[in-house]
Tab-separated table of C-alpha atoms in Angstrom:
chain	number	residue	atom	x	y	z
A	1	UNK	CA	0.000	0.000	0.000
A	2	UNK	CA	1.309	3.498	-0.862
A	3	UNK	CA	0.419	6.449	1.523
A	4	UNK	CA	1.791	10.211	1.427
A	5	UNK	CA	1.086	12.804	3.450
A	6	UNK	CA	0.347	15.948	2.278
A	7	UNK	CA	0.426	18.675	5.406
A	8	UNK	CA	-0.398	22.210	5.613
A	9	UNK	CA	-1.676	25.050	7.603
A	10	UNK	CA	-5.266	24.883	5.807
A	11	UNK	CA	-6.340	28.186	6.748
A	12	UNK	CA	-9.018	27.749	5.482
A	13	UNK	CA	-8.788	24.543	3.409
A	14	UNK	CA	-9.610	26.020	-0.344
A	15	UNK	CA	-10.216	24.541	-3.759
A	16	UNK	CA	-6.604	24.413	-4.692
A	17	UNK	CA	-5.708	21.769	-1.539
A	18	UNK	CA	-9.156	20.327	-2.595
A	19	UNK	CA	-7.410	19.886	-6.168
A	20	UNK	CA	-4.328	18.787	-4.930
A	21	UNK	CA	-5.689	15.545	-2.553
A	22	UNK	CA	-7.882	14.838	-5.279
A	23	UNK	CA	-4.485	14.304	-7.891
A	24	UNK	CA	-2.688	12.178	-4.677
A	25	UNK	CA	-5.774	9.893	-4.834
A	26	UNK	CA	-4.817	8.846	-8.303
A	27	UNK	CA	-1.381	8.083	-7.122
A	28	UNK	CA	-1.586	6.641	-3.354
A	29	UNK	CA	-3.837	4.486	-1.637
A	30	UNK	CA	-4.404	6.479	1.443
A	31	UNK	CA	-3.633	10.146	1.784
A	32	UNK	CA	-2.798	11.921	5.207
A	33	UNK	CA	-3.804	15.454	5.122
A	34	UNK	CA	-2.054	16.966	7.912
A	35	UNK	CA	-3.187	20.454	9.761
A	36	UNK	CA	0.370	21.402	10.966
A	37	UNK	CA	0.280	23.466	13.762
A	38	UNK	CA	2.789	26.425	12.974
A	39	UNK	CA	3.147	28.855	16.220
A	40	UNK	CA	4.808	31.517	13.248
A	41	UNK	CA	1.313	31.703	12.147
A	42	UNK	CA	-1.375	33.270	13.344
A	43	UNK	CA	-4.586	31.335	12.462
A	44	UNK	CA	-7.767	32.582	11.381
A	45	UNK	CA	-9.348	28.968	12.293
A	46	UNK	CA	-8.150	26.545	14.908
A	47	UNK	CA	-7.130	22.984	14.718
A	48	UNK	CA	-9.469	21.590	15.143
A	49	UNK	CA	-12.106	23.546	13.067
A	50	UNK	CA	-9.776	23.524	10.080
A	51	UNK	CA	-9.356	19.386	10.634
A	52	UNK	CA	-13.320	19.453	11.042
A	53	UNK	CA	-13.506	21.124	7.204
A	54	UNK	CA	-11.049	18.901	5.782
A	55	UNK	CA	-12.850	16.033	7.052
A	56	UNK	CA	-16.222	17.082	5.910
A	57	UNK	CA	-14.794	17.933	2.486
A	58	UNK	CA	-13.471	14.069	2.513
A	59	UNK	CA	-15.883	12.439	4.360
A	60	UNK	CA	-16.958	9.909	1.506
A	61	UNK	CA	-13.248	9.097	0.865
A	62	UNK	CA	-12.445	6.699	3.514
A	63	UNK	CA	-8.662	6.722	1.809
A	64	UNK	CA	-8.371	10.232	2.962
A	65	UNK	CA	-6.565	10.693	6.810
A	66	UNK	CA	-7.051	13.986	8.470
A	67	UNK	CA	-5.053	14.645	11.425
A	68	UNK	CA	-3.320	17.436	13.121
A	69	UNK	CA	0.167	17.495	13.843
A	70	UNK	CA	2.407	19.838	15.579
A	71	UNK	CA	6.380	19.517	14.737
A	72	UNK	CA	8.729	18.433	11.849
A	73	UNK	CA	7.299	17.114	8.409
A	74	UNK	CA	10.229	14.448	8.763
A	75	UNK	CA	9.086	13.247	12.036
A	76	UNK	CA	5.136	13.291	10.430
A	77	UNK	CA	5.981	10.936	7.575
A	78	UNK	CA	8.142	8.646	10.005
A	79	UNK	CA	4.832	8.794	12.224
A	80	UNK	CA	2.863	7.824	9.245
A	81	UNK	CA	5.509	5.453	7.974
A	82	UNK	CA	5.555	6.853	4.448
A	83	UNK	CA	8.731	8.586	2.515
A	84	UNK	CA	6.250	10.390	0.022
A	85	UNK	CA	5.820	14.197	0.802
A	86	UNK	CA	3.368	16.022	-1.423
A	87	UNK	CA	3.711	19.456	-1.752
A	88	UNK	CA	1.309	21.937	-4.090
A	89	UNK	CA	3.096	24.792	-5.937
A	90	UNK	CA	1.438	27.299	-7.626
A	91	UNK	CA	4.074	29.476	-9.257
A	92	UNK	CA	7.885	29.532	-8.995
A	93	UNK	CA	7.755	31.254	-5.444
A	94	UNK	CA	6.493	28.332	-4.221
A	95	UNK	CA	8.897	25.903	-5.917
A	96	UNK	CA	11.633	27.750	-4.774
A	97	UNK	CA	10.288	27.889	-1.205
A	98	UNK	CA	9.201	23.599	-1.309
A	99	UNK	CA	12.864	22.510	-2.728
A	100	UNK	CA	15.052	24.773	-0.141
A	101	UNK	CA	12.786	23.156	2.462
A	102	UNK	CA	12.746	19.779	1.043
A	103	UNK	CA	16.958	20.300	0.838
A	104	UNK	CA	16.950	20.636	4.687
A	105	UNK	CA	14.365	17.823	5.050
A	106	UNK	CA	16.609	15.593	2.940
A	107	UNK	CA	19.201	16.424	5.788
A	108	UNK	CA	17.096	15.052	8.026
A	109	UNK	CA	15.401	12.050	5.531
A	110	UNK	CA	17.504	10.931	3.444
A	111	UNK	CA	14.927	8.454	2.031
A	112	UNK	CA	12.580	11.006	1.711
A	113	UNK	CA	10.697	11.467	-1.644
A	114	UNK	CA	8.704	14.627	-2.356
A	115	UNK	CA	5.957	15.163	-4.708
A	116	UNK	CA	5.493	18.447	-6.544
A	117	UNK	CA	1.974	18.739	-7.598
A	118	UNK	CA	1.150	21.572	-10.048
A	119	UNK	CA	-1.892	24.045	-9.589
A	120	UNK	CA	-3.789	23.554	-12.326
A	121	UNK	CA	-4.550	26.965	-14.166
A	122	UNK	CA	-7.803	27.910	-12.758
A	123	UNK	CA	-6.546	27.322	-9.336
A	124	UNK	CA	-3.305	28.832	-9.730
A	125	UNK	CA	-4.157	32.278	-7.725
A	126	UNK	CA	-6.149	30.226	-4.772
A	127	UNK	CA	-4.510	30.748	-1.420
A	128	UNK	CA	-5.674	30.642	2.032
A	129	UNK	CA	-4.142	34.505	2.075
A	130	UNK	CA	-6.623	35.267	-0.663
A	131	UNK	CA	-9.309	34.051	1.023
A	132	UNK	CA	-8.526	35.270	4.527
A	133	UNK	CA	-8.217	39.062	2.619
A	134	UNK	CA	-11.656	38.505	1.205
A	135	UNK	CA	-13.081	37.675	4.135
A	136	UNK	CA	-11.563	40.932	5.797
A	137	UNK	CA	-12.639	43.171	3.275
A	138	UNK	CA	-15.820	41.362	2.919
A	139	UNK	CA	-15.343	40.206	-0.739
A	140	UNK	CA	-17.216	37.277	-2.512
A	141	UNK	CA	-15.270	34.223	-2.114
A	142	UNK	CA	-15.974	32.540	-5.287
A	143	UNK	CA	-14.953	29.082	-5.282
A	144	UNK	CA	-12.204	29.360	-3.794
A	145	UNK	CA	-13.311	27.724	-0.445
A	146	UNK	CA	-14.944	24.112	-1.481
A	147	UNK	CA	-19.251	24.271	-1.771
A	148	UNK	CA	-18.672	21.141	0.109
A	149	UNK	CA	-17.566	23.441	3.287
A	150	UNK	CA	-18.010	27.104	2.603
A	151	UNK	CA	-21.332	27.357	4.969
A	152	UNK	CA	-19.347	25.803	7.884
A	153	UNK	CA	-16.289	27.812	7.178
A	154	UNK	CA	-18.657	31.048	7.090
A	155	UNK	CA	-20.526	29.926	10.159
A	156	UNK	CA	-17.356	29.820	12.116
A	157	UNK	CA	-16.370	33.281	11.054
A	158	UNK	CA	-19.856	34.448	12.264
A	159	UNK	CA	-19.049	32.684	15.898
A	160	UNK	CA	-15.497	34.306	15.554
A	161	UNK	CA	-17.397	37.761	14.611
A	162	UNK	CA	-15.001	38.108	11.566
């Protein structure tokens, strides 16, 4: 069986991490979406309401893990005993930004294999950033949060008084 994890501050979760699980289903048999807990951050969501979206967005693929995770990627896939680290990149910023991390993870991993999965073009400008900005100024949010979870994701702003 062939499992990757594919971890990330989701948010929010959006379309383009949507797009990104759906392209690691095609490859692996099971897929660990990790919420990483990054104290650098400052979250508009917590854990545990960000893991409650991703596994509502999932919930009829059973080969889809949601868990939260606080620490190193390395020590996440040696958790999950997996070598396969998918990353989504959108434009060359965030190549540059996945390989000089996945350098220093080698360090750590040598056995370590990322996975570079390309936005595709109508996803390209999705970000949690955008989203988080529209929701500030109040902006339409198109699809760039999944149908499948945008009423939960706006109810929680509404209990957060966003």
């Amino acid at each position: 069986m062939k499992k990757c994890v594919f971890a990330g501050t989701f948010d929010p979760p959006t379309s383009g991490h949507e797009a990104v699980v759906e392209a690691c289903l095609k490859i692996f048999d099971e897929v660990v979406v990790a919420v990483m807990v990054n104290t650098a951050k400052k979250p508009l969501l917590s854990e545990s309401q960000r893991a409650f979206l991703l596994e509502k967005l999932f919930r009829d693929k059973p080969q889809v893990k949601v868990t939260v995770f606080e620490g190193a990627a390395v020590d996440l896939l040696a958790r999950e005993n997996t070598i396969f680290y998918v990353r989504g990149v959108r434009n060359g910023i965030d190549y540059e930004y996945e390989t000089a991390d996945f350098l220093a993870s080698k360090k750590l991993m040598p056995e370590l294999v990322e996975i570079y999965i390309p936005a595709e073009q109508d996803k390209v400008q999705i970000s949690s950033t955008l989203v988080k900005n529209s929701v500030k100024f109040r902006k339409e949010l198109f699809d760039y949060v999944p149908e499948a979870v945008k009423e939960d994701f706006l109810s929680m702003l509404e209990e957060k008084d966003v």
